[in-house]
PDB file of C-alpha atoms and ligand atoms in Angstrom:
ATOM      1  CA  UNK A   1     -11.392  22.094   2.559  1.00  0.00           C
ATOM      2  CA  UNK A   2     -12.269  19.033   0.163  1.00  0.00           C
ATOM      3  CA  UNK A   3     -15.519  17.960  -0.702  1.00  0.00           C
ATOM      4  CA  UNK A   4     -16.051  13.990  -1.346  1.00  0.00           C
ATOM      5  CA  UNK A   5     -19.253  12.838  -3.214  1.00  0.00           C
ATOM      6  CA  UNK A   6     -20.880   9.759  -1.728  1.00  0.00           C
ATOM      7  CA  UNK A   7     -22.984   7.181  -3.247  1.00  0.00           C
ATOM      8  CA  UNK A   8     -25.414   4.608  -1.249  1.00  0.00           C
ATOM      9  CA  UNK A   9     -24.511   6.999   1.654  1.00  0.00           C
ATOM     10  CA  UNK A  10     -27.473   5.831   3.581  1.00  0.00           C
ATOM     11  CA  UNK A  11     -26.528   2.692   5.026  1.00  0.00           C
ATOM     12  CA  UNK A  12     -23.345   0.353   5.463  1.00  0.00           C
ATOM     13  CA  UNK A  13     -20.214   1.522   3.832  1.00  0.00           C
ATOM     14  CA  UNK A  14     -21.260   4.593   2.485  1.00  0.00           C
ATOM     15  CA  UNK A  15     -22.713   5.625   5.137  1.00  0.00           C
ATOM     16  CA  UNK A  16     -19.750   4.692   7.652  1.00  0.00           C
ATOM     17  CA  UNK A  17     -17.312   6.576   4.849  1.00  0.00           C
ATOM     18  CA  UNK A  18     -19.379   9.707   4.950  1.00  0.00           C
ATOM     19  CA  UNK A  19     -18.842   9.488   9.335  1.00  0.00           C
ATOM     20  CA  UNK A  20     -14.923   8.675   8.577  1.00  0.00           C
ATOM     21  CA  UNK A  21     -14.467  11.175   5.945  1.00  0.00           C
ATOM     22  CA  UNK A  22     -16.307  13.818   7.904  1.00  0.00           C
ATOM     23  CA  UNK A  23     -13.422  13.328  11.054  1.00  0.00           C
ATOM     24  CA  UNK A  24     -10.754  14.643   8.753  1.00  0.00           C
ATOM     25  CA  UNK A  25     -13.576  17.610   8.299  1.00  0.00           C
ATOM     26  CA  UNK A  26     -13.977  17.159   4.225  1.00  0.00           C
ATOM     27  CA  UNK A  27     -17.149  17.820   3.182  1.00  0.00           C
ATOM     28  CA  UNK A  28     -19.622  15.835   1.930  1.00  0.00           C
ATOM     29  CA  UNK A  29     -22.351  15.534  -0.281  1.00  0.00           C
ATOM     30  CA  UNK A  30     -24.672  12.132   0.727  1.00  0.00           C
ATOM     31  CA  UNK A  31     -26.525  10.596  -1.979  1.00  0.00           C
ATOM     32  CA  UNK A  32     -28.891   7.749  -1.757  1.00  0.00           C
ATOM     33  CA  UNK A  33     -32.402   6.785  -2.425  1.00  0.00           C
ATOM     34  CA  UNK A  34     -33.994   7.046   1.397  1.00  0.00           C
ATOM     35  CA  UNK A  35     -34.235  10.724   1.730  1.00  0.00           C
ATOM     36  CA  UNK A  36     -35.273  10.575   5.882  1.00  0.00           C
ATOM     37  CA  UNK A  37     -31.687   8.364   6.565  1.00  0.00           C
ATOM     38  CA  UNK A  38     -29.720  10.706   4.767  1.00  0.00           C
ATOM     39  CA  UNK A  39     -31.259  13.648   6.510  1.00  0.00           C
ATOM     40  CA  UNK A  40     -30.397  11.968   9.858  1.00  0.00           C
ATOM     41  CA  UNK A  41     -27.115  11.621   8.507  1.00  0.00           C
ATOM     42  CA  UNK A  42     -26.803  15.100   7.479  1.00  0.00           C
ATOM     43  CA  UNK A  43     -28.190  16.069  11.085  1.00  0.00           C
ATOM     44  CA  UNK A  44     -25.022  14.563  12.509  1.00  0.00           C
ATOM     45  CA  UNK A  45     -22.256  14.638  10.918  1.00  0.00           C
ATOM     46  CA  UNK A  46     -23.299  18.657  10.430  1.00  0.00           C
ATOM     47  CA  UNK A  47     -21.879  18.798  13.526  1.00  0.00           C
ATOM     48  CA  UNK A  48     -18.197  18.670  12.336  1.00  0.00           C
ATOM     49  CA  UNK A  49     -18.491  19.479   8.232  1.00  0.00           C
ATOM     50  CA  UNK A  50     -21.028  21.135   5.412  1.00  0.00           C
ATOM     51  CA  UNK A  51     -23.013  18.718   4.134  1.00  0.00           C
ATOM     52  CA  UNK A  52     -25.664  18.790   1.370  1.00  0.00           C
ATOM     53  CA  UNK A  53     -28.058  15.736   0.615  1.00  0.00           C
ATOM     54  CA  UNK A  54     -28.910  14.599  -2.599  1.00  0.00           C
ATOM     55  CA  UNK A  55     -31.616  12.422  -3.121  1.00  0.00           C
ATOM     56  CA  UNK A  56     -31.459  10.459  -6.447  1.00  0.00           C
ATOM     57  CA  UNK A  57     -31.406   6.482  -7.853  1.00  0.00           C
ATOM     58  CA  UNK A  58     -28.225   6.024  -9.693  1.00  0.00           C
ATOM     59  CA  UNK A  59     -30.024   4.050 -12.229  1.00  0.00           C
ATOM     60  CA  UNK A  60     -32.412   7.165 -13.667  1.00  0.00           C
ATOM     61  CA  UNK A  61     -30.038   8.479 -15.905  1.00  0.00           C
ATOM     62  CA  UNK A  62     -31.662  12.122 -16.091  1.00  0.00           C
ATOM     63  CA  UNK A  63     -32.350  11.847 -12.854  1.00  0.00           C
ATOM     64  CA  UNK A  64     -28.456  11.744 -12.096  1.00  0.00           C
ATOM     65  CA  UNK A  65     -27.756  14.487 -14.529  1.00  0.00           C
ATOM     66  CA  UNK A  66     -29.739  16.650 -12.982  1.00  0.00           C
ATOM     67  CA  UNK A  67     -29.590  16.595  -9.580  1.00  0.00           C
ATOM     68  CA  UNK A  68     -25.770  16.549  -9.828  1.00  0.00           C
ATOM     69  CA  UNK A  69     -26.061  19.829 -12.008  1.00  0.00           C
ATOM     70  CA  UNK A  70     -28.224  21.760  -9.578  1.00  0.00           C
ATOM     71  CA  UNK A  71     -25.801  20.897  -6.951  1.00  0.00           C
ATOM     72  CA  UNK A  72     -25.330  24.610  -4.944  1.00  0.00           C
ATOM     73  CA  UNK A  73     -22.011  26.671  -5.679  1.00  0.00           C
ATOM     74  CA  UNK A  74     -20.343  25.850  -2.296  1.00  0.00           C
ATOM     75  CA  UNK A  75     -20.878  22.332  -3.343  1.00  0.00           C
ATOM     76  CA  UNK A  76     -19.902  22.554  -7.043  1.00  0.00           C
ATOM     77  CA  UNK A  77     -16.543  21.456  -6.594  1.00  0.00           C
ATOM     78  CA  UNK A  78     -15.877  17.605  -6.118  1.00  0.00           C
ATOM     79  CA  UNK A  79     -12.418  16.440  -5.047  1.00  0.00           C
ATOM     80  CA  UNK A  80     -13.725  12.957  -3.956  1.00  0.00           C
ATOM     81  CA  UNK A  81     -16.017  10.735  -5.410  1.00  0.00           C
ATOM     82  CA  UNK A  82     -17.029   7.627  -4.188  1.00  0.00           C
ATOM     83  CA  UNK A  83     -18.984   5.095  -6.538  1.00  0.00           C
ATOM     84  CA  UNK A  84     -20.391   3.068  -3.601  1.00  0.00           C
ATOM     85  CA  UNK A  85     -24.090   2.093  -4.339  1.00  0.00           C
ATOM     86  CA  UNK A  86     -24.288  -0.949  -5.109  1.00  0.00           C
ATOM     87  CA  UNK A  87     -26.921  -4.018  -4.710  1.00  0.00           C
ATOM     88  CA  UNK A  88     -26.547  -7.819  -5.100  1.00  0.00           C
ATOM     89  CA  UNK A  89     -30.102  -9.590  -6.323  1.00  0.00           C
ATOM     90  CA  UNK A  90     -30.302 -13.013  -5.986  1.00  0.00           C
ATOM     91  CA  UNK A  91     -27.967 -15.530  -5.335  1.00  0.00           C
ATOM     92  CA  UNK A  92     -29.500 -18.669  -8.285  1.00  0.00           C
ATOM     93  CA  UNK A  93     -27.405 -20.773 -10.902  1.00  0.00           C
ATOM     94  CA  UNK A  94     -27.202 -18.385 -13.962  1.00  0.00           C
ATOM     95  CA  UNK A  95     -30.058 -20.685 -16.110  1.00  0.00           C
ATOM     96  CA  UNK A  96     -32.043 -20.341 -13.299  1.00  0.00           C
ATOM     97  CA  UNK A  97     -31.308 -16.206 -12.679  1.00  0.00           C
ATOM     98  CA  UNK A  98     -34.096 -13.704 -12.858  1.00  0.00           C
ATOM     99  CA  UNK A  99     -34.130 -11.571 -15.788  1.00  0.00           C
ATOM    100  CA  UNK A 100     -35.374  -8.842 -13.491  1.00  0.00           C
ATOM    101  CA  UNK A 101     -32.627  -8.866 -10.800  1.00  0.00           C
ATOM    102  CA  UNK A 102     -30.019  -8.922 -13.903  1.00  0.00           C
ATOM    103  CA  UNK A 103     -31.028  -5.731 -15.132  1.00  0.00           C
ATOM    104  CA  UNK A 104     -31.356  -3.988 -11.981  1.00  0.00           C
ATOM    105  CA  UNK A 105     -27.627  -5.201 -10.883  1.00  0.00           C
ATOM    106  CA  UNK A 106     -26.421  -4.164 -14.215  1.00  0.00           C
ATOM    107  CA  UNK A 107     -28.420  -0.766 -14.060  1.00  0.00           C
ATOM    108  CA  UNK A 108     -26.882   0.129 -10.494  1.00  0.00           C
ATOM    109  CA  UNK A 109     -23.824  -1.305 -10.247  1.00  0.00           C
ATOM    110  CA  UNK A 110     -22.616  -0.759 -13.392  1.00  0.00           C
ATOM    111  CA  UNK A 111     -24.662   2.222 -15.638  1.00  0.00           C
ATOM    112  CA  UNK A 112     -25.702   3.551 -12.663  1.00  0.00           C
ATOM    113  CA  UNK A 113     -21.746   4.210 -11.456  1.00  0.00           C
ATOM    114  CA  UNK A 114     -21.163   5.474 -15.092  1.00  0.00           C
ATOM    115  CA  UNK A 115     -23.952   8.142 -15.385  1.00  0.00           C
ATOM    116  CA  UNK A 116     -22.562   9.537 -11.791  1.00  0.00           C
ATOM    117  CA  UNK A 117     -19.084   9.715 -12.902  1.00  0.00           C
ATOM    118  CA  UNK A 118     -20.015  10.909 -15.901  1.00  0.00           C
ATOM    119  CA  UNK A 119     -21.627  13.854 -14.662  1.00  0.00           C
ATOM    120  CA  UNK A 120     -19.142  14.336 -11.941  1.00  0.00           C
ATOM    121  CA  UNK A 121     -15.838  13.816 -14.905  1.00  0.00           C
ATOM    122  CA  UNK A 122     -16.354  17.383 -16.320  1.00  0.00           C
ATOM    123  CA  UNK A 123     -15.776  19.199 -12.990  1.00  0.00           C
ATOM    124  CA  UNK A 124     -12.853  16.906 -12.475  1.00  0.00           C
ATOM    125  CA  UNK A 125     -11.073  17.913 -15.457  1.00  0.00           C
ATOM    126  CA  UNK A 126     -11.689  21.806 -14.973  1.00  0.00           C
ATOM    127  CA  UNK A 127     -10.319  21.386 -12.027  1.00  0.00           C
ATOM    128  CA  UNK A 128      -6.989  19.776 -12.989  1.00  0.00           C
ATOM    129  CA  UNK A 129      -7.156  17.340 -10.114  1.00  0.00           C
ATOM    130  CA  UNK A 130      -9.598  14.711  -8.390  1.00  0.00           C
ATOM    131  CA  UNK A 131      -9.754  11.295  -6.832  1.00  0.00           C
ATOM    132  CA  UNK A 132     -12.535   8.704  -7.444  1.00  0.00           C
ATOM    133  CA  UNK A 133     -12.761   5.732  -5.616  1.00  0.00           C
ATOM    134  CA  UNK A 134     -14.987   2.370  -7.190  1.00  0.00           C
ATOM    135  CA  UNK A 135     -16.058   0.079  -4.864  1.00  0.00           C
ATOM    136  CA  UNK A 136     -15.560  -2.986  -6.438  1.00  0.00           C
ATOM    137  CA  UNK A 137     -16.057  -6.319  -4.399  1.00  0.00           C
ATOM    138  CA  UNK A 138     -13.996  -9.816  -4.440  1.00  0.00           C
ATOM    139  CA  UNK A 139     -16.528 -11.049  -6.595  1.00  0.00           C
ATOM    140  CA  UNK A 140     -15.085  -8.743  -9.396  1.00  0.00           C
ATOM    141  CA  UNK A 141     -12.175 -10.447  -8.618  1.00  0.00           C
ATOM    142  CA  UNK A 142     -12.889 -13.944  -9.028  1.00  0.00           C
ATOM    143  CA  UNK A 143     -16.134 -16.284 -10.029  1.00  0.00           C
ATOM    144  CA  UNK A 144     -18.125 -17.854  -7.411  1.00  0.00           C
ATOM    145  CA  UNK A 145     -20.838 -20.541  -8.093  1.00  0.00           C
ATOM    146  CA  UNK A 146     -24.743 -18.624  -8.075  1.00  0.00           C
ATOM    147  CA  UNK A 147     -22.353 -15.485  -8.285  1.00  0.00           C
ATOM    148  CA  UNK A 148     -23.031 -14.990 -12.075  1.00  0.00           C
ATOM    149  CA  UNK A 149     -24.758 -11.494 -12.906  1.00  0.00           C
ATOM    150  CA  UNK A 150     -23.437  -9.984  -9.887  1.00  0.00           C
ATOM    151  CA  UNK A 151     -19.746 -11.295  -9.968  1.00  0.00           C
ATOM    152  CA  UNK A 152     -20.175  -9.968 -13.642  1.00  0.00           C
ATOM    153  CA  UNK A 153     -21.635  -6.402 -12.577  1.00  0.00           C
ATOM    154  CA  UNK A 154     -18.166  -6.222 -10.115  1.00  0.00           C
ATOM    155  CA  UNK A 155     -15.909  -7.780 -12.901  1.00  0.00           C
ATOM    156  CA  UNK A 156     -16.954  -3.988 -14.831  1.00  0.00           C
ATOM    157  CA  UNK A 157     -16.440  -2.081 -11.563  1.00  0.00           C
ATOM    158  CA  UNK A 158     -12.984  -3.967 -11.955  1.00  0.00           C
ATOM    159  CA  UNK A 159     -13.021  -2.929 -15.591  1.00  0.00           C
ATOM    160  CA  UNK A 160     -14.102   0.501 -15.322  1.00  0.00           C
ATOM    161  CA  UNK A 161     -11.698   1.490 -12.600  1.00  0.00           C
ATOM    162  CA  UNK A 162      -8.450   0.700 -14.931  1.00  0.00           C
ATOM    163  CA  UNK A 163     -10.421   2.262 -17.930  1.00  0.00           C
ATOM    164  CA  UNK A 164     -10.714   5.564 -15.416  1.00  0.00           C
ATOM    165  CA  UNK A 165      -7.663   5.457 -14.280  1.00  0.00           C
ATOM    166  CA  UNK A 166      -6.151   5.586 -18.023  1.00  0.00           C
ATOM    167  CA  UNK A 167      -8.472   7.819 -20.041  1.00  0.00           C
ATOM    168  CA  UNK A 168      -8.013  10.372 -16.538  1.00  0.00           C
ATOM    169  CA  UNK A 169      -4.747  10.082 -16.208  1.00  0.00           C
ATOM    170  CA  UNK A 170      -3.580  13.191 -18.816  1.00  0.00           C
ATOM    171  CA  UNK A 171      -6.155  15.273 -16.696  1.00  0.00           C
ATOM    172  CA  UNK A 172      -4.457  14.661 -13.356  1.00  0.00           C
ATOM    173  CA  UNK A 173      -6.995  12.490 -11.571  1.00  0.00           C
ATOM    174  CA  UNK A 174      -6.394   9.805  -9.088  1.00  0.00           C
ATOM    175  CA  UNK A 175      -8.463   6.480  -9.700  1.00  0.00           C
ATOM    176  CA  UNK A 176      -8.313   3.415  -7.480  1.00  0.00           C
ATOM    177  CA  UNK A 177     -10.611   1.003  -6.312  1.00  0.00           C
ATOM    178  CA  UNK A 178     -11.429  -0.812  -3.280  1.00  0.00           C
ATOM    179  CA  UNK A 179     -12.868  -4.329  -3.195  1.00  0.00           C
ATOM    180  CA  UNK A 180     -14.470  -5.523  -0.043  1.00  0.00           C
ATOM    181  CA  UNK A 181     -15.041  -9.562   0.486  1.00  0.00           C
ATOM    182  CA  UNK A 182     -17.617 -10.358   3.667  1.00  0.00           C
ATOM    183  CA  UNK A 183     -18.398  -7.406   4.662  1.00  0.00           C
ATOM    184  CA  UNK A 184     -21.720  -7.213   7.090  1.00  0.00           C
ATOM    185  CA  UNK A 185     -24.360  -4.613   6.007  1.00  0.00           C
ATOM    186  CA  UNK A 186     -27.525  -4.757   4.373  1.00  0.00           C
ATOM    187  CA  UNK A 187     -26.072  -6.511   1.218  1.00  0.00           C
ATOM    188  CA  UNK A 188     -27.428 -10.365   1.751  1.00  0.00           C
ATOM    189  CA  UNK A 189     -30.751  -8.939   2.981  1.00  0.00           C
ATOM    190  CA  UNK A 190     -30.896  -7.186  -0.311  1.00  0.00           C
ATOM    191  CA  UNK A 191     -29.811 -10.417  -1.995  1.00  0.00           C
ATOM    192  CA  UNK A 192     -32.442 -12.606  -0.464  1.00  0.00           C
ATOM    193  CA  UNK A 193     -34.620 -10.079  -0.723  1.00  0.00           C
ATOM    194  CA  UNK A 194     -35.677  -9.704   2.994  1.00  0.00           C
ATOM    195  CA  UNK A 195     -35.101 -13.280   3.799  1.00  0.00           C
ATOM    196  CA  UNK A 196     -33.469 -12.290   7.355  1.00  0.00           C
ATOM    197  CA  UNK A 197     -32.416 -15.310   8.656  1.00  0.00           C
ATOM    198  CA  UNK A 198     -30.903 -16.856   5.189  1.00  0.00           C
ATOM    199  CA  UNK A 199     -28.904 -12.893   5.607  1.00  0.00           C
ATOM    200  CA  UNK A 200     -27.639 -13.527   8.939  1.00  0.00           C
ATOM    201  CA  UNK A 201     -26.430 -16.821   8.492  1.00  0.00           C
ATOM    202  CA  UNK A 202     -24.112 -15.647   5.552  1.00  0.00           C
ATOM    203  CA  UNK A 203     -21.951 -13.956   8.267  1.00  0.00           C
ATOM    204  CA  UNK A 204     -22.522 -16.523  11.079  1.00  0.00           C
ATOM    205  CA  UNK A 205     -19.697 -18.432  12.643  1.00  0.00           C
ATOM    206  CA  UNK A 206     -16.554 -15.968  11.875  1.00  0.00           C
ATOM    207  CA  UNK A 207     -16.092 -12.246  12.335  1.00  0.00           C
ATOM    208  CA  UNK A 208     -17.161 -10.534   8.911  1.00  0.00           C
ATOM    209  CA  UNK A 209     -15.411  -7.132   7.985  1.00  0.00           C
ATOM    210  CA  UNK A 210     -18.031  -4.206   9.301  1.00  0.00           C
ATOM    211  CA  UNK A 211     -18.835  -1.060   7.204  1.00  0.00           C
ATOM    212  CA  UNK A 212     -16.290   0.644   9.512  1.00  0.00           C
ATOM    213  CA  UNK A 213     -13.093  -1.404   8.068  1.00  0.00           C
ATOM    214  CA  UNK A 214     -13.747  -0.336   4.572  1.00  0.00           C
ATOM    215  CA  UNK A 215     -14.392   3.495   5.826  1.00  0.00           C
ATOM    216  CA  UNK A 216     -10.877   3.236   7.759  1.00  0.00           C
ATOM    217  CA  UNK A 217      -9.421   2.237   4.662  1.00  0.00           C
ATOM    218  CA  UNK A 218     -11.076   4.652   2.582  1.00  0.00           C
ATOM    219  CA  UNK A 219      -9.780   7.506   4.704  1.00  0.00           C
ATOM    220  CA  UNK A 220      -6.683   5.950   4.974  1.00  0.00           C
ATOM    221  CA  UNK A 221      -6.673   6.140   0.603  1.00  0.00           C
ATOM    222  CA  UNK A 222      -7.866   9.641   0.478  1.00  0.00           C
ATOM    223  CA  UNK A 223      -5.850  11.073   2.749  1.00  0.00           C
ATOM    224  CA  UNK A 224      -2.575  10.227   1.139  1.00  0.00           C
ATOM    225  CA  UNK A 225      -0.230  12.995  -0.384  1.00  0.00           C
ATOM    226  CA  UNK A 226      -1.349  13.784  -4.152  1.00  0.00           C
ATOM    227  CA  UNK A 227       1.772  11.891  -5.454  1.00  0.00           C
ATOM    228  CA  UNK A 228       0.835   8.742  -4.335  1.00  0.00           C
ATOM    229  CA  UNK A 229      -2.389   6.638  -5.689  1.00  0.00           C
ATOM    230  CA  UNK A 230      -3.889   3.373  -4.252  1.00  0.00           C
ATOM    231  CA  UNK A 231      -4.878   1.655  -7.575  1.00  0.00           C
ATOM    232  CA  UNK A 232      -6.601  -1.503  -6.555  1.00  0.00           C
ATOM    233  CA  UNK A 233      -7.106  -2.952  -2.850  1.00  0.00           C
ATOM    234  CA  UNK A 234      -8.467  -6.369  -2.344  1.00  0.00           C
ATOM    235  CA  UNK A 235      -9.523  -6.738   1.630  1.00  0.00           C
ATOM    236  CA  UNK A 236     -10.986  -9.318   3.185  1.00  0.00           C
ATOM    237  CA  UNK A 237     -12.087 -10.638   6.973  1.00  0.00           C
ATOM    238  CA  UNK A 238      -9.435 -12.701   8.204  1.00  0.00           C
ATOM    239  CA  UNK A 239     -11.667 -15.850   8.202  1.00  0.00           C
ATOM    240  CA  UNK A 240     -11.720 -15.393   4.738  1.00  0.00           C
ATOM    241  CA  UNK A 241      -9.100 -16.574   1.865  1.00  0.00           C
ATOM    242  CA  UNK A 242     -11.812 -16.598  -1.292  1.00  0.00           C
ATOM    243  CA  UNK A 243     -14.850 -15.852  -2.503  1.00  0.00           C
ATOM    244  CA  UNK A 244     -15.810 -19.823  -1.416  1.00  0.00           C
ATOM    245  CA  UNK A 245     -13.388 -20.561   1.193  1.00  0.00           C
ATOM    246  CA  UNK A 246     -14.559 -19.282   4.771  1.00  0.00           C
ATOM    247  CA  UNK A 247     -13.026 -20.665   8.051  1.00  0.00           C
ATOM    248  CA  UNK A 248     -16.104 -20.906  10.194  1.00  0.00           C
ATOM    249  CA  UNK A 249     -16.186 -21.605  14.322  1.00  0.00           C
TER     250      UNK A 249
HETATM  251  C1  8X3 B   1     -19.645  -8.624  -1.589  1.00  0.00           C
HETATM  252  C2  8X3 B   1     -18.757  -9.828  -1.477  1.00  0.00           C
HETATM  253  O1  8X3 B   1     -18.631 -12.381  -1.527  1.00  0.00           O
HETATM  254  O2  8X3 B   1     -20.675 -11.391  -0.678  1.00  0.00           O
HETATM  255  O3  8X3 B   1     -19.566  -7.998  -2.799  1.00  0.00           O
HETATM  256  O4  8X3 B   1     -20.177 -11.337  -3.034  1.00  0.00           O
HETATM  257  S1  8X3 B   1     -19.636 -11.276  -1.698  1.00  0.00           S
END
């Protein structure tokens, strides 16, 4: 039985990963920062797996050491990890960008997704094997205008994943990553920081990927034979062509 590692398992793609991931019964270990959701989590999908909860923010570097060190024995081995958590802040022409939502982009979606694999890398390599998945976006793809900080953040998700894939490959470890455009969670609320109705009307008008796409494909990419490795996957609602260009109703 495998055991995939989860990050920003509490809500919207992680949290529909951990529900796809537990129906071809790997286990999993939920991280996030909202310890009640991923003890509901836990509560269901216990049903099918063994799963263990971690409660942690990505960004607090010894916090991520050592919770991912204390991790029980049954859960010591990782065959999966998924660097999901994530957070877009602000959505403002770069000379007008707060310096406050830069850092804490930069701290989770990029040094926050280092310090995990970091601590997760040695058991990896004792092992001989592994598979870690990036969630990138299609803004680390290509520049959109406001997208700045956070295009930038994605651009190193896009970055890191080939870096991974290279300086892993000698130790037998699969590396891809998969790069959701509009996909409809809590990711604009975060960016507008609670604004609802500016949220909503980001996926108005079209049919936006949900969470559950990206977990379908992320099953899809773990479950292939060890041989074969999905290096970079670029997926996008069908209303969609760019990171600008939307066909609305
Ligand atoms: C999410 C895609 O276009 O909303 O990372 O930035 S987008």
């Amino acid at each position: 039985m495998k055991t995939a590692f989860i990050t920003g398992a509490s809500s919207g793609i992680g949290k529909a990963t951990a529900r796809a991931l537990s129906r071809e019964g790997i286990n999993l270990i939920l991280c996030g920062r909202r310890e009640e959701r991923l003890i509901e989590l836990k509560k269901e999908l216990s049903k099918r797996v063994a799963v263990y909860t971690l409660c942690f923010d990505v960004s607090k570097k010894e916090e991520v050491f050592e919770k991912i060190n204390s991790l029980p024995e049954k859960f010591s081995e990782i065959d999966i990890l998924i660097n999901n958590a994530g957070n877009a802040h602000g959505l403002d022409p770069i000379q007008d960008g707060n310096i406050e939502d830069w850092d804490t982009m930069l701290d989770i979606n990029v040094k926050g997704l280092l310090y995990v694999s970091k601590a997760i890398f040695p058991k990896m390599i004792n092992q001989g094997a592994g598979h870690i998945i990036n969630i990138g976006s299609t803004a680390g793809k290509e520049v959109y205008p406001n997208g700045n900080v956070y295009c930038a953040s994605k651009y190193a998700v896009d970055a890191l994943n080939q870096a991974m894939r290279l300086d892993l490959n000698k130790h037998g470890i699969k590396v891809g990553a998969v790069n959701p455009g509009l996909t409809q969670t809590e990711f604009s609320e975060v960016r507008f920081k609670g604004d609802t109705e500016k949220a909503k009307g980001v996926y108005e008008d079209f049919t936006p990927l949900r969470p559950e796409d990206i977990a379908d494909i992320i099953r899809f990419v773990v479950t292939r034979p060890y041989h074969v490795n999905i290096a970079d996957l670029v997926v996008m609602p069908t209303a969609q062509a760019n990171s600008v260009t939307v066909n609305k109703d």
